[in-house]
Coordinates of C-alpha atoms in Angstrom, one line a residue:
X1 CA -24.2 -4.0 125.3
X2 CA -24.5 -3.2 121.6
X3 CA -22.1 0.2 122.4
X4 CA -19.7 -1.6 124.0
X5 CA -17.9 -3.3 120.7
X6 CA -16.9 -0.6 118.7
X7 CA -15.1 0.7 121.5
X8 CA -13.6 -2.8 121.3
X9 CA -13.0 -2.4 117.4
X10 CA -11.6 1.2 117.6
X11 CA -8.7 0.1 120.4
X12 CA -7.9 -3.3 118.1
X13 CA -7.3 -0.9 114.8
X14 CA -5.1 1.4 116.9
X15 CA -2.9 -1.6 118.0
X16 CA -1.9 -2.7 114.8
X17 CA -1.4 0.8 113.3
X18 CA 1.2 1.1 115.9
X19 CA 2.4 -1.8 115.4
X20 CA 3.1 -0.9 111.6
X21 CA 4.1 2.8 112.3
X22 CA 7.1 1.4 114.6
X23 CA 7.9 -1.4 111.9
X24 CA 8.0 1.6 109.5
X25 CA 10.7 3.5 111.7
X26 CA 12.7 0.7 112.4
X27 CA 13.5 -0.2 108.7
X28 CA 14.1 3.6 108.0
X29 CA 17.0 3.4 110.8
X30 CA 18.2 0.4 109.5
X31 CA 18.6 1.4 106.1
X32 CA 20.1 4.4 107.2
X33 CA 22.9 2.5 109.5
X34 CA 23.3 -0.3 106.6
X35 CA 24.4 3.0 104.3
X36 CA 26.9 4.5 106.8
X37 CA 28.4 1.6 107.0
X38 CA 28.8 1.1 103.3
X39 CA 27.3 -2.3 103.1
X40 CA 25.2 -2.5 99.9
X41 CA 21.9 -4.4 101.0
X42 CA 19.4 -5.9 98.2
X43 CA 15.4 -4.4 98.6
X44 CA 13.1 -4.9 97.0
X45 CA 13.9 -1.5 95.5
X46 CA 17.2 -3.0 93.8
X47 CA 15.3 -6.2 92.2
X48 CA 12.9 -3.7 90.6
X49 CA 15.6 -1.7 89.2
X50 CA 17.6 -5.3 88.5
X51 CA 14.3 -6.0 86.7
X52 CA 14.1 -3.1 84.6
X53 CA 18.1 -2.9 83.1
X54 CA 17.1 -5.3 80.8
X55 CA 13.9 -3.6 79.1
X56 CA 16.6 -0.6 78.5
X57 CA 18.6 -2.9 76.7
X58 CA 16.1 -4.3 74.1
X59 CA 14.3 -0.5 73.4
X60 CA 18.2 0.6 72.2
X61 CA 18.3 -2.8 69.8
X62 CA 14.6 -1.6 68.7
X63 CA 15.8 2.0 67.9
X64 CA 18.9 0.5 66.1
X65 CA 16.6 -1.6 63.7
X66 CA 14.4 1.3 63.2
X67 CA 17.3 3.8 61.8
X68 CA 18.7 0.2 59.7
X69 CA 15.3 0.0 58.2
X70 CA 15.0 3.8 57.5
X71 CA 18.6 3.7 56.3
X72 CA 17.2 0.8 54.0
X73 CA 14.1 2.3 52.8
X74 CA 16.8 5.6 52.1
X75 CA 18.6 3.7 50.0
X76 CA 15.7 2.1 48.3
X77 CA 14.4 5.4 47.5
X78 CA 17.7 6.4 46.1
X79 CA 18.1 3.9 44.1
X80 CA 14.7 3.9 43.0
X81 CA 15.1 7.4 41.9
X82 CA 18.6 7.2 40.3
X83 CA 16.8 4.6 38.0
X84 CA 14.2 6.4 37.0
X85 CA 16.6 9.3 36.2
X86 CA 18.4 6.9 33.6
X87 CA 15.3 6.1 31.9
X88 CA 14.5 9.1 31.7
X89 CA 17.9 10.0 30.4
X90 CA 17.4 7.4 28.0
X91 CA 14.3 8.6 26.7
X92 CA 15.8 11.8 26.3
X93 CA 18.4 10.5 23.9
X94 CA 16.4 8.4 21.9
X95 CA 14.1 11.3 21.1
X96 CA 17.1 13.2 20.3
X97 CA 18.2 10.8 18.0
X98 CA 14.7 10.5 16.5
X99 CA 14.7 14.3 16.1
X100 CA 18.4 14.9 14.4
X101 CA 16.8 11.8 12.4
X102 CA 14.1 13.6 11.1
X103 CA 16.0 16.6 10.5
X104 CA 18.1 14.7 8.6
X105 CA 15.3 13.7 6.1
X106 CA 14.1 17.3 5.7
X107 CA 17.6 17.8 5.1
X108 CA 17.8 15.4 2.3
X109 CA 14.6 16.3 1.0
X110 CA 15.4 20.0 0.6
X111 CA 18.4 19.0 -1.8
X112 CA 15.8 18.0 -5.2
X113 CA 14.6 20.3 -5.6
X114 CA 17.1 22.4 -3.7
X115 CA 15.5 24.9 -1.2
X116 CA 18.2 27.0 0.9
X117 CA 16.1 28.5 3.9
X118 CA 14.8 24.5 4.3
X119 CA 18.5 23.4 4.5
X120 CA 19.7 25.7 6.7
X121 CA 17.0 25.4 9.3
X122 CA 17.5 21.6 9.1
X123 CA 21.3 22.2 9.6
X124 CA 20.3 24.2 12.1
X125 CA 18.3 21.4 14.3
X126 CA 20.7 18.8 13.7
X127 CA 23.7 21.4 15.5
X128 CA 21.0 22.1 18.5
X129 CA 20.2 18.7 19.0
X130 CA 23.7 17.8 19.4
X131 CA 24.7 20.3 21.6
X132 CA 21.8 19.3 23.9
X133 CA 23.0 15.7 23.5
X134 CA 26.4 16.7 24.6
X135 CA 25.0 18.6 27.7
X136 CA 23.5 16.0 28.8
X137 CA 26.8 14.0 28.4
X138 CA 28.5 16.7 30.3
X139 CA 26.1 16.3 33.1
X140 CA 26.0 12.7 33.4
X141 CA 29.8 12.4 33.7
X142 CA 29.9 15.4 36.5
X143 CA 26.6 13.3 37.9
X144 CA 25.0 16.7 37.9
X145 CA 21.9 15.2 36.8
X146 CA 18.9 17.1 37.9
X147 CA 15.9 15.8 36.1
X148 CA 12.6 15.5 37.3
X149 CA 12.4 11.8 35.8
X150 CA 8.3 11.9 34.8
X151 CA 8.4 15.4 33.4
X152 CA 11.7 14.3 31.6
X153 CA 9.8 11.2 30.3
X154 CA 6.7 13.2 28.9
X155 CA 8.7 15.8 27.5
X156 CA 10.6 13.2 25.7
X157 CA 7.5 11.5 24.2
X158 CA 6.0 14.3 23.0
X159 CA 9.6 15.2 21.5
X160 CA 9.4 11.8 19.7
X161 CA 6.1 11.6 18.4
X162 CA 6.4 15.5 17.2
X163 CA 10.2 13.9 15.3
X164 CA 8.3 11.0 14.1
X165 CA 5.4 13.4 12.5
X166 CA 7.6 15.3 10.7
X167 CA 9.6 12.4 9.6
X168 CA 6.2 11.2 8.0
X169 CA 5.0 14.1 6.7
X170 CA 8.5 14.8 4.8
X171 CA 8.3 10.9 3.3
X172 CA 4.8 11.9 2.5
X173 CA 5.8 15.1 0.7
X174 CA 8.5 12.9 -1.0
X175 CA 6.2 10.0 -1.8
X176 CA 3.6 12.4 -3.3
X177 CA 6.7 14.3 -5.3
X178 CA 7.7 10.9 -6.6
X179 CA 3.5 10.4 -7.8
X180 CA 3.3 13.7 -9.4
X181 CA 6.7 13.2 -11.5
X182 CA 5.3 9.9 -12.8
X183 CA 1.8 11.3 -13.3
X184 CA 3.7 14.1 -15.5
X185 CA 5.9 11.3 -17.1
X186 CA 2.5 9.3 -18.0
X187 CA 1.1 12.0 -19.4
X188 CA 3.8 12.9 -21.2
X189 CA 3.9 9.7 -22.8
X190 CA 0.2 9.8 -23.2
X191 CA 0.4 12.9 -25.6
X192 CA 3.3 11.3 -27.2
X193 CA 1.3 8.3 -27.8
X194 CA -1.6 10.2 -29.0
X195 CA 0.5 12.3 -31.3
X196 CA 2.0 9.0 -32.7
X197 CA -1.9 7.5 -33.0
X198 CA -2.7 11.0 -35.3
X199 CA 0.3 11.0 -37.1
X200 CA -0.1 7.3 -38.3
X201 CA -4.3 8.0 -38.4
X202 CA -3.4 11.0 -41.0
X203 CA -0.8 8.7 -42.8
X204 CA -3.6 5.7 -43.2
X205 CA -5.6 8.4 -44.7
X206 CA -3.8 10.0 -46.7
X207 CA -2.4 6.7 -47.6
X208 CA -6.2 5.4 -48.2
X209 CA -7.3 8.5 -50.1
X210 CA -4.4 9.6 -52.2
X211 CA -1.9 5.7 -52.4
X212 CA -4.2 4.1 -55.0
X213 CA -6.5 7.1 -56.5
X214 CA -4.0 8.6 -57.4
X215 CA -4.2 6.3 -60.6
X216 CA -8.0 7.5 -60.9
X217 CA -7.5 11.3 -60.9
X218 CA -7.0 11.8 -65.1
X219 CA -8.5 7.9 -65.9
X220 CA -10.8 7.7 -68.9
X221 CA -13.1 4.9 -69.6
X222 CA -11.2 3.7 -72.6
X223 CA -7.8 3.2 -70.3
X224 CA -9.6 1.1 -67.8
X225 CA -7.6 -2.4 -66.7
X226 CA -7.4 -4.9 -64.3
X227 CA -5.3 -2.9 -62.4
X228 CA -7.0 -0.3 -61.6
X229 CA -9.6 -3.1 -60.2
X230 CA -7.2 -4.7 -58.2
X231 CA -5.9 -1.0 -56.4
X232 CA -9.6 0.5 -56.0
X233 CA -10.6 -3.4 -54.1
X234 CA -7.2 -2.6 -52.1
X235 CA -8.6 0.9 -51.4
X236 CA -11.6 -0.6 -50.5
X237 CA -10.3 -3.6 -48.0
X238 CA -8.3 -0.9 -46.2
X239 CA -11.7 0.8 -44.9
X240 CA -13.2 -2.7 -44.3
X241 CA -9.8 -3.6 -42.0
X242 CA -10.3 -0.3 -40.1
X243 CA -14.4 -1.0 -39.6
X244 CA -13.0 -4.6 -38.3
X245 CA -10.5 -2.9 -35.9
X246 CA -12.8 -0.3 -34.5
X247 CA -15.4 -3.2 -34.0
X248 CA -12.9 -5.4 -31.9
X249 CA -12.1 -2.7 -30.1
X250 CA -15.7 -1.9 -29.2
X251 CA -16.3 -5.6 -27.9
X252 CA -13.4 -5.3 -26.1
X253 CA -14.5 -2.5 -24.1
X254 CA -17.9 -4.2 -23.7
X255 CA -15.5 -6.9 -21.8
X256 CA -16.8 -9.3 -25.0
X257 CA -15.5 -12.8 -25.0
X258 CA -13.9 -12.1 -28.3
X259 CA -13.5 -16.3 -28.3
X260 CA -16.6 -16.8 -28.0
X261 CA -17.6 -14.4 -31.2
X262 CA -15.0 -16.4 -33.1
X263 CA -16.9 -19.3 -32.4
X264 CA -20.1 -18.1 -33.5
X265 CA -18.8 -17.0 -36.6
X266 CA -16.9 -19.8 -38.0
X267 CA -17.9 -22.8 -35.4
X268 CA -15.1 -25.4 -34.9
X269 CA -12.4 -23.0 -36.3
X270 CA -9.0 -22.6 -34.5
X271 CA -6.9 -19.9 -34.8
X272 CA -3.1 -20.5 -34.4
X273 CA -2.8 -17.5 -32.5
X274 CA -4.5 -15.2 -30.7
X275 CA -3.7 -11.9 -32.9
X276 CA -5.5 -13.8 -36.0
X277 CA -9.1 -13.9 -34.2
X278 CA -9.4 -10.5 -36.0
X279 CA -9.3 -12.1 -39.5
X280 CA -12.7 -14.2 -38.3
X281 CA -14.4 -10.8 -38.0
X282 CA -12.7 -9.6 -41.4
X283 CA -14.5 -12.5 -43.0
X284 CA -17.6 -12.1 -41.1
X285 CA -17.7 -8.5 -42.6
X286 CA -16.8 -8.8 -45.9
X287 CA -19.5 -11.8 -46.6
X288 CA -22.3 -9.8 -45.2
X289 CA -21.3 -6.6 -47.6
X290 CA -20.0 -8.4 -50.8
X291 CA -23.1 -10.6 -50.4
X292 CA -25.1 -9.8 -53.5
X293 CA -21.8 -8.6 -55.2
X294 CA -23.1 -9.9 -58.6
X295 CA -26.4 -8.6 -58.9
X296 CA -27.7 -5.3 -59.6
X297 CA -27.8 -2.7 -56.9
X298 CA -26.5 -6.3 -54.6
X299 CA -30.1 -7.2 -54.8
X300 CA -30.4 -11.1 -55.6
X301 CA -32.4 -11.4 -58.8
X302 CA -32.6 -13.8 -61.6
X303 CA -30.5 -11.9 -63.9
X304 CA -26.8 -12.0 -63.6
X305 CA -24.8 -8.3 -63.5
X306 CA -24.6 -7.3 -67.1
X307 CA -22.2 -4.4 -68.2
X308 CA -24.5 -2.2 -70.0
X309 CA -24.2 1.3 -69.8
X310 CA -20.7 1.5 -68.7
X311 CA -20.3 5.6 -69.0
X312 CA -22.5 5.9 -66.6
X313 CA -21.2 3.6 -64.1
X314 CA -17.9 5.0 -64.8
X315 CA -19.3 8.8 -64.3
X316 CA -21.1 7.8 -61.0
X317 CA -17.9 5.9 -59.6
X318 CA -15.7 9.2 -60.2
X319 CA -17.8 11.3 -58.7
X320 CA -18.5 8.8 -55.8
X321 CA -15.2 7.8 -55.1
X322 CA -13.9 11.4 -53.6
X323 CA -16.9 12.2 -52.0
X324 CA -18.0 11.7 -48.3
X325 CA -20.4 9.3 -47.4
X326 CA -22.3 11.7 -45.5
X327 CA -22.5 14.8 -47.8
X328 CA -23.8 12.1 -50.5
X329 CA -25.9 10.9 -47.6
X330 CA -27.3 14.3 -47.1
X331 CA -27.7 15.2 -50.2
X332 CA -28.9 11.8 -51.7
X333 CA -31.5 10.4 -48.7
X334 CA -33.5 8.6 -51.0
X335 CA -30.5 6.6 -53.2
X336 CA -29.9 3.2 -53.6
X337 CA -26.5 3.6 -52.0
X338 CA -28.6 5.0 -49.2
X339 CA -31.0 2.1 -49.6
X340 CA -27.6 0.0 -49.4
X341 CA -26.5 1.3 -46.4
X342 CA -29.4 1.0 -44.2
X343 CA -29.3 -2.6 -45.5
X344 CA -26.0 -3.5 -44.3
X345 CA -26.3 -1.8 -41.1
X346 CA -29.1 -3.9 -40.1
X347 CA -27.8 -7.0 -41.9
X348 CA -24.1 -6.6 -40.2
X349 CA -24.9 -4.4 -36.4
X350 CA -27.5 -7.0 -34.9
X351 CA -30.0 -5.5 -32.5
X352 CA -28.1 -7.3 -29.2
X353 CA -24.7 -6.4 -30.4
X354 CA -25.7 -2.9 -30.7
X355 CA -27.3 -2.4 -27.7
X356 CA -24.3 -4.5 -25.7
X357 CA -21.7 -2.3 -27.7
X358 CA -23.6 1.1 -26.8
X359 CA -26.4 0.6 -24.2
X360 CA -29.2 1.4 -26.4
X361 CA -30.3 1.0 -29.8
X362 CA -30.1 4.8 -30.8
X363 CA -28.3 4.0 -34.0
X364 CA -30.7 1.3 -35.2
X365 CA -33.6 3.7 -34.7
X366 CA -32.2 6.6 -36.6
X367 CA -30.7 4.0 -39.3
X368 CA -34.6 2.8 -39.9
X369 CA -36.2 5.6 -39.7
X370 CA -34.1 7.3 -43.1
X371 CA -31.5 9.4 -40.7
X372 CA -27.6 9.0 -40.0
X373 CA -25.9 9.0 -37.0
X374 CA -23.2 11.2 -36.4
X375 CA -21.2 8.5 -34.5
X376 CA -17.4 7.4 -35.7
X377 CA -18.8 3.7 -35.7
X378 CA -21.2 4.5 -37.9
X379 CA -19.3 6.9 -40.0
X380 CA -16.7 4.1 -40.1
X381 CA -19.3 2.1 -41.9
X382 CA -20.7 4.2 -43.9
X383 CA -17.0 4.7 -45.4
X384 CA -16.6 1.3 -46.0
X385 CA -19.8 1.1 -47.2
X386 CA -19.4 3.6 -49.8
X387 CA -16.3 2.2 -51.1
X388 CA -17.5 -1.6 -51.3
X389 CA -20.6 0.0 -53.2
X390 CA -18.1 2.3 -55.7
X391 CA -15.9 -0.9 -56.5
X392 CA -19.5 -2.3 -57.5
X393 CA -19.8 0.9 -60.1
X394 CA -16.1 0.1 -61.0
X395 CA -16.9 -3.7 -61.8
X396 CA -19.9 -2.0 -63.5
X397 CA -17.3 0.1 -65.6
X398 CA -16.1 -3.1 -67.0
X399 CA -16.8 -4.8 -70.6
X400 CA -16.3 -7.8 -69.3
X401 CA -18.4 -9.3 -66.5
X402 CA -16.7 -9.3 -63.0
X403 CA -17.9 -11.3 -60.4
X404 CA -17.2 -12.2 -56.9
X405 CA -16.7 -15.9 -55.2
X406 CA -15.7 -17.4 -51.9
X407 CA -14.3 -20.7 -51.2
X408 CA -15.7 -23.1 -49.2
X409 CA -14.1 -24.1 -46.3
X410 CA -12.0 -27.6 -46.1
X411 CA -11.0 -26.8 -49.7
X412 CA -7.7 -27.7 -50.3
X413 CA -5.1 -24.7 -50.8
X414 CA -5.2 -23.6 -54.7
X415 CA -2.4 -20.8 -55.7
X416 CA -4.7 -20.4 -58.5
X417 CA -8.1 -18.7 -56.9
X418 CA -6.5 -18.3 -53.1
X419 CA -3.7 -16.4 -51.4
X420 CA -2.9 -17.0 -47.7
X421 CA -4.0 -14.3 -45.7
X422 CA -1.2 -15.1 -43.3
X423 CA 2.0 -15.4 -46.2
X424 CA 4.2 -17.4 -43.1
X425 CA 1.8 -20.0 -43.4
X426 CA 2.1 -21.2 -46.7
X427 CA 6.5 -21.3 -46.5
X428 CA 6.1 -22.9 -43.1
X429 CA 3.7 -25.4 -44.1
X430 CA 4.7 -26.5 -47.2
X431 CA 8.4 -27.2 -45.7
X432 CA 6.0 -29.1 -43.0
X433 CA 4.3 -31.2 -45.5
X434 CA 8.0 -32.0 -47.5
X435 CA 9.6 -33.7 -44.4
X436 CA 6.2 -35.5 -43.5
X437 CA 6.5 -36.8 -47.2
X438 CA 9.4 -38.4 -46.5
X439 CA 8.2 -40.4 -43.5
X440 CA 4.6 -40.8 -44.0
X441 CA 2.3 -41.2 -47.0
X442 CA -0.4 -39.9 -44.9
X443 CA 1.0 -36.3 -45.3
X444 CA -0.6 -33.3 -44.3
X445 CA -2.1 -30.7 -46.7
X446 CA -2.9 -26.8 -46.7
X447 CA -7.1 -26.4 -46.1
X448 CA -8.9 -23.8 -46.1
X449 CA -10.3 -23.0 -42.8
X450 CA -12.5 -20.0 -43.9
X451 CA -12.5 -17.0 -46.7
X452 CA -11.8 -13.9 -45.2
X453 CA -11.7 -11.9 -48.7
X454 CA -13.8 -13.0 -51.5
X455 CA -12.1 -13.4 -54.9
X456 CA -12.9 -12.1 -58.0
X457 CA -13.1 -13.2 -61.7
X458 CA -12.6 -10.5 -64.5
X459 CA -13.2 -12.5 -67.4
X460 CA -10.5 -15.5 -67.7
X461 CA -8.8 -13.5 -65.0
X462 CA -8.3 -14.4 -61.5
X463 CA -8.1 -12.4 -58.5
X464 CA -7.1 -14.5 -55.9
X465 CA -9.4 -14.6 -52.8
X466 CA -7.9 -14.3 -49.2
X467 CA -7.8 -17.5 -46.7
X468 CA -7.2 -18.6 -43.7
X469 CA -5.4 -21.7 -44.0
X470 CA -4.2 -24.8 -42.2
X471 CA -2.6 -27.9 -42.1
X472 CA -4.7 -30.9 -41.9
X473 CA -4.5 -34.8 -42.5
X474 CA -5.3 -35.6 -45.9
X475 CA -7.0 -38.7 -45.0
X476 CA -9.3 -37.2 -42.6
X477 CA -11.2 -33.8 -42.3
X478 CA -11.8 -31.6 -39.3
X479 CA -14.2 -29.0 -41.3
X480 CA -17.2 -30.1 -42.9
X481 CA -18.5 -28.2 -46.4

């Protein structure tokens, strides 16, 4: 019973395949009748190609937005690339620019002092660099630019920088000219000034040496005056205002406060001005060596200076006053002149000022130990030296007894014994002192702020010492005796 259903099976499946296979040839024949007849008939063939006109439709739109966005992304591109072909036309014109710039400046600088080959080769960039600026202009208005804009660009730059360079290096070159003229022109005027600083240094000499010993040269005992006195102490305050300069200028060097100095010497004196801080040191100087003035060999003794052998003061003075310090020095070691000037030295150069002035106390040391330094400080000294200690074998010379005095300071002005040091102050003060007259009782009154020169006394003759002056209150006093 099993075998007899497939049979059963087998004869259903043939049924319905015939079944289908005659469907099958019944639609081909109508189909093919419907088309001889020229009726069109809708399938399912015809909806699927219905179906499918419209997906033909939207790929054309899709092609047509893809060549719109090429053609935009062209055009981006071009434009894109025509800028960057400006800028780099730009750039190329502003580095020609800068180049016929900095020919230019070569140009100018090859003029003073004038150099042919430079101007010509100058000339010569400027003409290039326009023609190549005018090419370009030709090309730009034919819009036959072909430039490869970042090559352009870098080949610009470099153009520039090597334009600006040169431009530098020429207003270097002109910068360092411009230094070199006014280095010459400095020292020019440097050997001008120290031709000047000779020319007046040999004047002061010769006017030093030969101005007033020229009355000395044939002068015998028995001639001997006042004046010749009063010339030889002139001589002889010319040396110690040269010492003083020299000095000053030494502290000045030594960054000194030259205030300060002032102070010390003559405490609670002011100066007027500025320049007359020197005569403080003036006075300073001629105190320490005129101290002792009226004693033997300026040693302070008992006895007064008595004018007993007067040839031979006179004989030592002539043969003193011509020579130098330092061949007398040398050949006199043991003198009292020598004696003198170690004295001096030590009494006017203290220890600290010495060794601020010169860094070491080199001077001193050869000073004690009987030696003399070769040194223009010192050998400015020892001049002035020498001739304070010849004036003493003048005043020796004498019959009559010379001595030396200073005034004491708050004195009031005396034509008599004093002279201003300053002559402006006496005219301008006493013209001072009429109009206060007239308004107040209380006038003010010429006092003596310090002695810069002593004064002398030949005799019942005067000579006048040297003050600094000024004008005070009568009724009150700012220096104290």
């Amino acid at each position: 019973m099993e075998t007899m259903k497939p049979k059963s099976a087998m004869n259903n499946r043939s049924k319905k395949f015939a079944k289908t296979f005659q469907k099958v040839i019944n639609l081909k024949s109508a189909t093919k009748i419907a088309s001889n007849n020229g009726i069109c008939m809708l399938n399912s063939n015809l909806k699927v190609k219905e179906d499918q006109e419209p997906f033909s439709d939207h790929h054309i739109n899709t092609n047509e937005n893809h060549n719109n966005k090429n053609k935009n992304q062209n055009k981006n591109k071009n434009n894109v690339r025509n800028k960057a072909v400006m800028e780099a036309l730009i750039a190329r014109l502003f580095a020609g620019v800068t180049t016929i710039k900095a020919a230019y400046a070569e140009l100018q600088m090859a003029q003073h002092p004038y150099n042919n080959d430079s101007i010509q080769a100058a000339d010569q960039a400027v003409v290039e660099e326009l023609r190549s600026i005018s090419e370009l202009k030709r090309r730009f208005l034919k819009k036959d630019l072909d430039l490869s804009p970042q090559v352009t660009i870098m080949l610009a730059e470099i153009q520039e920088q090597q334009s600006i360079m040169k431009t530098y290096e020429i207003t270097i070159k002109k910068i360092q000219g411009e230094v070199d003229a006014r280095d010459s022109r400095i020292q020019s005027l440097r050997k001008k000034l120290d031709d000047c600083n000779s020319f007046n240094k040999s004047l002061e000499k010769k006017l030093n040496s030969n101005a007033s010993m020229s009355l000395f040269v044939s002068l015998e005992l028995s001639s001997l005056n006042h004046t010749h006195f009063v010339y030889f102490l002139h001589h002889t305050l010319r040396s110690v205002r040269s010492f003083v300069k020299l000095m000053i200028e030494e502290m000045e060097s030594a960054n000194w406060d030259v205030e300060a100095a002032v102070k010390f010497i003559h405490p609670n004196a002011v100066c007027s001005k500025p320049s007359h801080r020197c005569f403080a040191f003036e006075s300073f100087v001629c105190i320490t060596m005129f101290e002792g003035f009226n004693y033997p060999n300026f040693v302070s003794s008992n006895e007064p200076l008595h004018n007993t052998h007067q040839n031979l003061y006179f004989e030592k003075f002539k043969k003193l006053k011509s020579i130098s310090p330092k061949q007398y020095l040398e050949n006199n070691p043991n003198s009292s002149f020598a004696k003198f000037l170690k004295s001096k030295y030590l009494q006017l150069v203290h220890a600290k000022m010495e060794c601020s002035l010169f860094g070491n106390l080199n001077q001193r040391k050869l000073v004690n130990s009987g030696e003399f330094p070769d040194s223009a400080f010192f050998l400015a000294f020892s001049e002035m030296a020498k001739r304070v200690w010849t004036l003493h074998y003048l005043a020796l010379s004498f019959q009559e007894t010379i001595t030396a005095f200073q005034v004491k300071k708050n004195t009031r002005f005396s034509e008599v014994y004093m002279e201003s040091i300053i002559e402006e102050s006496v005219s301008s003060s006493t013209t001072a002192s009429c109009s206060r007259d007239s308004i107040d009782s209380n006038s003010g009154e010429l006092r003596v702020v310090f002695t810069v020169v002593p004064g002398f006394k030949i005799g019942k003759t005067v000579i006048q010492s040297q003050v600094y002056l000024s004008l005070m209150d009568s009724s009150r006093s700012s220096y104290r005796n």
